[in-house]
One Martini backbone bead per residue (centre of mass of N, CA, C, O) as a GRO file, in nm:
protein
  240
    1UNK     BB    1 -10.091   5.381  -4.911
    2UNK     BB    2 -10.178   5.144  -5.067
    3UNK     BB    3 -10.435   4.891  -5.063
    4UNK     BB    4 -10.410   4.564  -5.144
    5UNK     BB    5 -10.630   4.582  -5.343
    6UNK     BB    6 -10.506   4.768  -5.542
    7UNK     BB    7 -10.281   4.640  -5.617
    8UNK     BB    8 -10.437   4.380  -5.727
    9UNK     BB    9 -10.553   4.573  -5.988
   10UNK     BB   10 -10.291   4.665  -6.093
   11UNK     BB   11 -10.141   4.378  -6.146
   12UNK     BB   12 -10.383   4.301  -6.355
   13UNK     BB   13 -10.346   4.555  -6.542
   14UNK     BB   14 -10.076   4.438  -6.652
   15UNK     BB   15 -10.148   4.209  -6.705
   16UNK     BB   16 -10.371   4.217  -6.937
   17UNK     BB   17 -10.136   4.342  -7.121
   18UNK     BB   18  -9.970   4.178  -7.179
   19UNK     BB   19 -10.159   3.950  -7.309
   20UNK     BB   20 -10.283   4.181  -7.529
   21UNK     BB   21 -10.001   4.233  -7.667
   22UNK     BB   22  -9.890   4.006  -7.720
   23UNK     BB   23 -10.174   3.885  -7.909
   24UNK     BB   24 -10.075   4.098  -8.121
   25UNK     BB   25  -9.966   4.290  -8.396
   26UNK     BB   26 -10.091   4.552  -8.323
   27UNK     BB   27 -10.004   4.954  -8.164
   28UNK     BB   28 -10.126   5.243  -8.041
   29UNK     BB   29 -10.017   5.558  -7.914
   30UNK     BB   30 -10.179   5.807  -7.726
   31UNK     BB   31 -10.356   6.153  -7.721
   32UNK     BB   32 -10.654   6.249  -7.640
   33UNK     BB   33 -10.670   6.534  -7.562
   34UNK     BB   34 -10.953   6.719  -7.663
   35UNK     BB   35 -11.206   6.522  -7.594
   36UNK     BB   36 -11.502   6.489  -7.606
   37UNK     BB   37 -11.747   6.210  -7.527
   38UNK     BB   38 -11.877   6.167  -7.816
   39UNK     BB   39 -11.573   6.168  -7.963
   40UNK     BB   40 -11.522   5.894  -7.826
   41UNK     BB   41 -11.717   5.701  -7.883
   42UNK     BB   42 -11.708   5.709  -8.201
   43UNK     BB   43 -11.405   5.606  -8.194
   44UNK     BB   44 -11.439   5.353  -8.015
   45UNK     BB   45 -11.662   5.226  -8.229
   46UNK     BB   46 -11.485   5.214  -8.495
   47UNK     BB   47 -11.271   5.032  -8.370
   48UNK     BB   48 -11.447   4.773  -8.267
   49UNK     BB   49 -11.538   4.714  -8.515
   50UNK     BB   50 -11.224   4.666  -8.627
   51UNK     BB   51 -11.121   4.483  -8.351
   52UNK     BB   52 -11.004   4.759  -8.170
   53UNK     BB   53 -10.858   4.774  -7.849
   54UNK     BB   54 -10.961   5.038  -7.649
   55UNK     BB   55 -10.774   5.233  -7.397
   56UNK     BB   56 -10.724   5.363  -7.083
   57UNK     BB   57 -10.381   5.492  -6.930
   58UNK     BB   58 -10.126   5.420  -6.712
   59UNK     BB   59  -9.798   5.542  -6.753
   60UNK     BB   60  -9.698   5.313  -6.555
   61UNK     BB   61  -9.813   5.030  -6.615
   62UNK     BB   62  -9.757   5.040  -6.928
   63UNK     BB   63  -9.426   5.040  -6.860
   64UNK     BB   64  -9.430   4.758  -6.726
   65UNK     BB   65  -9.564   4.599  -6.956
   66UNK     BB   66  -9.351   4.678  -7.164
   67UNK     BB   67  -9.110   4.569  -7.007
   68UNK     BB   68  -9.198   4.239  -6.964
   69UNK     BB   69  -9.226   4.254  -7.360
   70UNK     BB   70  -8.966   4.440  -7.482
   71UNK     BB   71  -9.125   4.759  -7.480
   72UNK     BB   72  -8.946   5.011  -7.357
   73UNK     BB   73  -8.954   5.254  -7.555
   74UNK     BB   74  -9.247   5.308  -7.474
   75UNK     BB   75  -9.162   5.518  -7.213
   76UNK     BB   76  -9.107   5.809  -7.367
   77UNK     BB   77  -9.405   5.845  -7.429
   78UNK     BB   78  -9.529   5.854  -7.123
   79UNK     BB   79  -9.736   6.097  -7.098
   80UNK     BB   80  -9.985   6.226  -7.012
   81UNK     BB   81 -10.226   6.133  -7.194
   82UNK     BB   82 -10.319   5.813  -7.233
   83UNK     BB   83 -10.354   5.529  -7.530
   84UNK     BB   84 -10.481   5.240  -7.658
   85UNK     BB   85 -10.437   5.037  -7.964
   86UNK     BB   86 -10.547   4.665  -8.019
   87UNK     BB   87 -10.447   4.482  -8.274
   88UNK     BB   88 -10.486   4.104  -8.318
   89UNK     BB   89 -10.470   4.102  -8.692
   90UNK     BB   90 -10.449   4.436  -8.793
   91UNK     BB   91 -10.194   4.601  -8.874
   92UNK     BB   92 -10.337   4.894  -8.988
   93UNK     BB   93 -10.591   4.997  -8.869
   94UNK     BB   94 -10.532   5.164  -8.594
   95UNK     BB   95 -10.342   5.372  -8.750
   96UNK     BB   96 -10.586   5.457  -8.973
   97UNK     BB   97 -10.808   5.557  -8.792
   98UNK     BB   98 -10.587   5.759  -8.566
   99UNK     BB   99 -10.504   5.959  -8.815
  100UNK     BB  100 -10.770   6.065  -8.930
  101UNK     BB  101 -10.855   6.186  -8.638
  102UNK     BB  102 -10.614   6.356  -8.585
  103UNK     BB  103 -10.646   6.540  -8.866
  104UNK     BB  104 -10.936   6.652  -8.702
  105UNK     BB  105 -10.777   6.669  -8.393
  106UNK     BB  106 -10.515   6.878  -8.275
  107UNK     BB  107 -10.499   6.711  -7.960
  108UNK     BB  108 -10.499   6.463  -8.106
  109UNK     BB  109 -10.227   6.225  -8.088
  110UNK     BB  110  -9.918   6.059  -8.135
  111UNK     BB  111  -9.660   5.883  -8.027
  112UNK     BB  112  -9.682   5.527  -8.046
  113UNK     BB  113  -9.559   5.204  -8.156
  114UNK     BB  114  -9.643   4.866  -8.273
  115UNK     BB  115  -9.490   4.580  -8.487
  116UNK     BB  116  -9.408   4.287  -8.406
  117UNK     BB  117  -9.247   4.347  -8.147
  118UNK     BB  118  -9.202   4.640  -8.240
  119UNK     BB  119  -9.139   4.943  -8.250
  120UNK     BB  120  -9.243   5.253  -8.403
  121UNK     BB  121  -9.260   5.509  -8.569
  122UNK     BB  122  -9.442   5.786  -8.683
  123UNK     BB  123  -9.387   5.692  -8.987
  124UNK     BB  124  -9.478   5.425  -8.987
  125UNK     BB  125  -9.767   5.522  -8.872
  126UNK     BB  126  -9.805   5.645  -9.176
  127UNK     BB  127  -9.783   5.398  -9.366
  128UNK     BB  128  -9.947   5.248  -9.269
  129UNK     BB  129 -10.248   5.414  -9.318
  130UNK     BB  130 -10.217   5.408  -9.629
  131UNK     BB  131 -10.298   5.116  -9.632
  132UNK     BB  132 -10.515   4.905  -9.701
  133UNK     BB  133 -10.706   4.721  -9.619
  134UNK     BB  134 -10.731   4.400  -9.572
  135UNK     BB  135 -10.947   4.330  -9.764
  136UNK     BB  136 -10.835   4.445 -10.014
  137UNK     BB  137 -10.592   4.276 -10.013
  138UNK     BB  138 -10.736   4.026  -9.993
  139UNK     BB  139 -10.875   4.094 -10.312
  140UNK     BB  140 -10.643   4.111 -10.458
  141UNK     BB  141 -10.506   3.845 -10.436
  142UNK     BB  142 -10.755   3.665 -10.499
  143UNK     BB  143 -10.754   3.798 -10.809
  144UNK     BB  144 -10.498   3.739 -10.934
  145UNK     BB  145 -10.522   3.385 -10.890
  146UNK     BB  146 -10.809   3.364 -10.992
  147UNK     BB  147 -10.787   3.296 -11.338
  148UNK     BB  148 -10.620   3.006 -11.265
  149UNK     BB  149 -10.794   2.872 -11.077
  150UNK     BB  150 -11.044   2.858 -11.252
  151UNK     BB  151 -10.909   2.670 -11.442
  152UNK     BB  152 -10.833   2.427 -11.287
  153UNK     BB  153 -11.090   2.358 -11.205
  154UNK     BB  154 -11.203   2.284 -11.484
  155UNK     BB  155 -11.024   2.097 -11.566
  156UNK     BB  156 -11.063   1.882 -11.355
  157UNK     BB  157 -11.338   1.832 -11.380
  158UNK     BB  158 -11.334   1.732 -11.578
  159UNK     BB  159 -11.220   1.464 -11.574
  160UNK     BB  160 -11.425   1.380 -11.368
  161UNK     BB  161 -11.629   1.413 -11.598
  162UNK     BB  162 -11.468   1.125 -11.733
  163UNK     BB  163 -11.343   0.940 -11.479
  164UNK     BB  164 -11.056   1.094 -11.467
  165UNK     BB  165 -10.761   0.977 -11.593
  166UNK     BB  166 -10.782   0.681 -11.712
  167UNK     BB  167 -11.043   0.812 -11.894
  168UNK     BB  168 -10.853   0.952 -12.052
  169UNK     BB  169 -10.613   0.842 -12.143
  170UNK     BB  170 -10.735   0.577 -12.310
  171UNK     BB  171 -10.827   0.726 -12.614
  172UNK     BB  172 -10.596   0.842 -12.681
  173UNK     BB  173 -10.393   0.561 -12.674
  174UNK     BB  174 -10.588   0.412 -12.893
  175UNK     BB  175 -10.585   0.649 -13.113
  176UNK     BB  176 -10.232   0.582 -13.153
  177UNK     BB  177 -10.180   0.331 -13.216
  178UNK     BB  178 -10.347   0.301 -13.524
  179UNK     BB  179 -10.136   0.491 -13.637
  180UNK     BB  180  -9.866   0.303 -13.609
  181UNK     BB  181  -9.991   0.054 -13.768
  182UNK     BB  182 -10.034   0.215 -14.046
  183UNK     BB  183  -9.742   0.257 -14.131
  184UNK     BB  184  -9.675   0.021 -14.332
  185UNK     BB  185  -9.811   0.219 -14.575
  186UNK     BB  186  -9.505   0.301 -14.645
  187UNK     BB  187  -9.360   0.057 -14.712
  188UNK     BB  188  -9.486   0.058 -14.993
  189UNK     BB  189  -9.255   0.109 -15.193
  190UNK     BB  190  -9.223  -0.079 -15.437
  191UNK     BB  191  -9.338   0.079 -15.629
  192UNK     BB  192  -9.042   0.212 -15.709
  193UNK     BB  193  -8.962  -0.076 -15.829
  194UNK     BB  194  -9.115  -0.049 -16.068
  195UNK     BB  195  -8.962   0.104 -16.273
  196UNK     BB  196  -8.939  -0.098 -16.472
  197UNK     BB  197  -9.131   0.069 -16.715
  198UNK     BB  198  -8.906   0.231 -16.808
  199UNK     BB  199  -8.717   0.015 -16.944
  200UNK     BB  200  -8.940  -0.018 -17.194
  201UNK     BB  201  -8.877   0.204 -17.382
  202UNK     BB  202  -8.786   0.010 -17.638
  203UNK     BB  203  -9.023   0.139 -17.781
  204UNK     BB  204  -8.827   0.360 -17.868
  205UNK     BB  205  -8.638   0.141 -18.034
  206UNK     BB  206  -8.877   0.109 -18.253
  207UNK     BB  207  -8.830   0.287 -18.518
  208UNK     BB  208  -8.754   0.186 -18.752
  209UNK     BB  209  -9.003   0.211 -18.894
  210UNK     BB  210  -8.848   0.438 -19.046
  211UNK     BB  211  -8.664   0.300 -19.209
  212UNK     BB  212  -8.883   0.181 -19.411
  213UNK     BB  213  -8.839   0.427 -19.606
  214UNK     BB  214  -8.783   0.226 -19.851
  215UNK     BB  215  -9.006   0.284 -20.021
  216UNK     BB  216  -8.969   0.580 -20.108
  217UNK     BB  217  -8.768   0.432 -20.347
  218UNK     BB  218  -8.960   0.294 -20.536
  219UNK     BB  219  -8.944   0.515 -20.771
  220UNK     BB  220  -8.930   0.377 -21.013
  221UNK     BB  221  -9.166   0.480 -21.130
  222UNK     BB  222  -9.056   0.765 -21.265
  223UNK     BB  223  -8.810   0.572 -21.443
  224UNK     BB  224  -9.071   0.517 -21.612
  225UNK     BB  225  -9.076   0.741 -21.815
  226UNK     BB  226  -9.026   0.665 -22.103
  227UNK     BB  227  -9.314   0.690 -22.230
  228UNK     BB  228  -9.233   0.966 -22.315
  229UNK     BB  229  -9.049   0.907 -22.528
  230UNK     BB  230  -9.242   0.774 -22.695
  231UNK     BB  231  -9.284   1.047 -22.890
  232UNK     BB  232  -9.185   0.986 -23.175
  233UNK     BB  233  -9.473   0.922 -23.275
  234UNK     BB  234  -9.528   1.211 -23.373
  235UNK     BB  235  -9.256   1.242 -23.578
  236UNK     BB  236  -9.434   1.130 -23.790
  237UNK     BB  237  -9.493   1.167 -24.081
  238UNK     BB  238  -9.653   1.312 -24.242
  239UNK     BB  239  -9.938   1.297 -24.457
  240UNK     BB  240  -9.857   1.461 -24.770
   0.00000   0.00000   0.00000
């Protein structure tokens, strides 16, 4: 029968567990027979590089503290050498390095994980390794909408060197006041009624002018052509 201080040993790595997978977003459960010293320790290290809690456990303890923050699921799956890998941030980081892991070590495989307080199982822990790090996503989406917030932030900026919103605005409102009472100068319309200079016409019905051609009726001076009648005086008998 264990004693009494084994028990509370075993009791505390339970409370542990509790508190470290509460606290995380995602964990993979592993079988790692068949690695040796070297090859562990390796493993170790990127993993913890990575943020990412990994322990070898007893699969009675870990089914305890599973079961009682409702991951009862991964019980099914708790047998032969077993660990675990605890991700407090990087939901996919876990999946990705012991996924990658396992493909060259085939003694080493996935038994079961969860994901933000569920179960899920090894096809989704093949999803989530294919997905790129966080680091990568959060650079893409930073990129996204890196060009209009950098837009915008040089509009404020203008602003700000221009001494704010009612100093943009002043110039603006100034400018077109004036453009407002310069209307006036279209209702200067009355030119079109000056129009009374067509009106004038009357000019062009002095033609009379042309009808004072009565002058070239005066030609009675061709009607004096008698002079030429006068010629009789040719017919004068010459003096023979």
């Amino acid at each position: 029968m264990p004693s009494e201080k084994v028990l509370e040993q075993k009791k505390q790595i339970v409370a542990d567990l509790q508190d470290t997978i509460k606290a995380s977003v995602a964990g993979v459960v592993v079988d790692y027979k068949g690695i040796n010293v070297a090859e562990d320790t390796a493993l170790r290290k990127e993993l913890r590089e990575a943020g990412i809690k990994y322990s070898v456990v007893k699969n009675t303890l870990l089914g305890i503290a599973a079961k009682s923050i409702g991951l009862e699921d991964l019980c099914s799956v708790l047998e032969g050498t077993t660990a675990i890998a605890i991700s407090p941030e990087d939901h996919t980081a876990a999946a990705r390095i012991l996924s990658k892991y396992a493909s060259t070590h085939k003694n080493f495989t996935l038994k079961s994980g969860y994901l933000d307080g569920k179960v899920i199982d090894l096809a989704t822990i093949e999803s989530l390794a294919k997905l790129p790090t966080r680091e990568v996503l959060l650079a893409t989406v930073c990129n996204a909408f890196n060009a209009p917030i950098a837009s915008f932030a040089r509009a404020v900026q203008a602003i700000v060197d221009k001494g704010g919103v009612e100093a943009c605005d002043a110039p603006a409102a100034e400018e077109a006041a004036p453009a407002e009472e310069a209307a006036p100068a279209e209702e200067v319309a009355p030119a079109e009624e000056a129009a009374p200079a067509e009106e004038a016409a009357p000019a062009e019905e002095a033609a009379p002018a042309e009808e004072a051609a009565p002058a070239e009726e005066a030609v009675p001076a061709e009607e004096a052509a008698p002079a030429e009648e006068a010629a009789p005086a040719e017919e004068a008998p010459a003096a023979e």
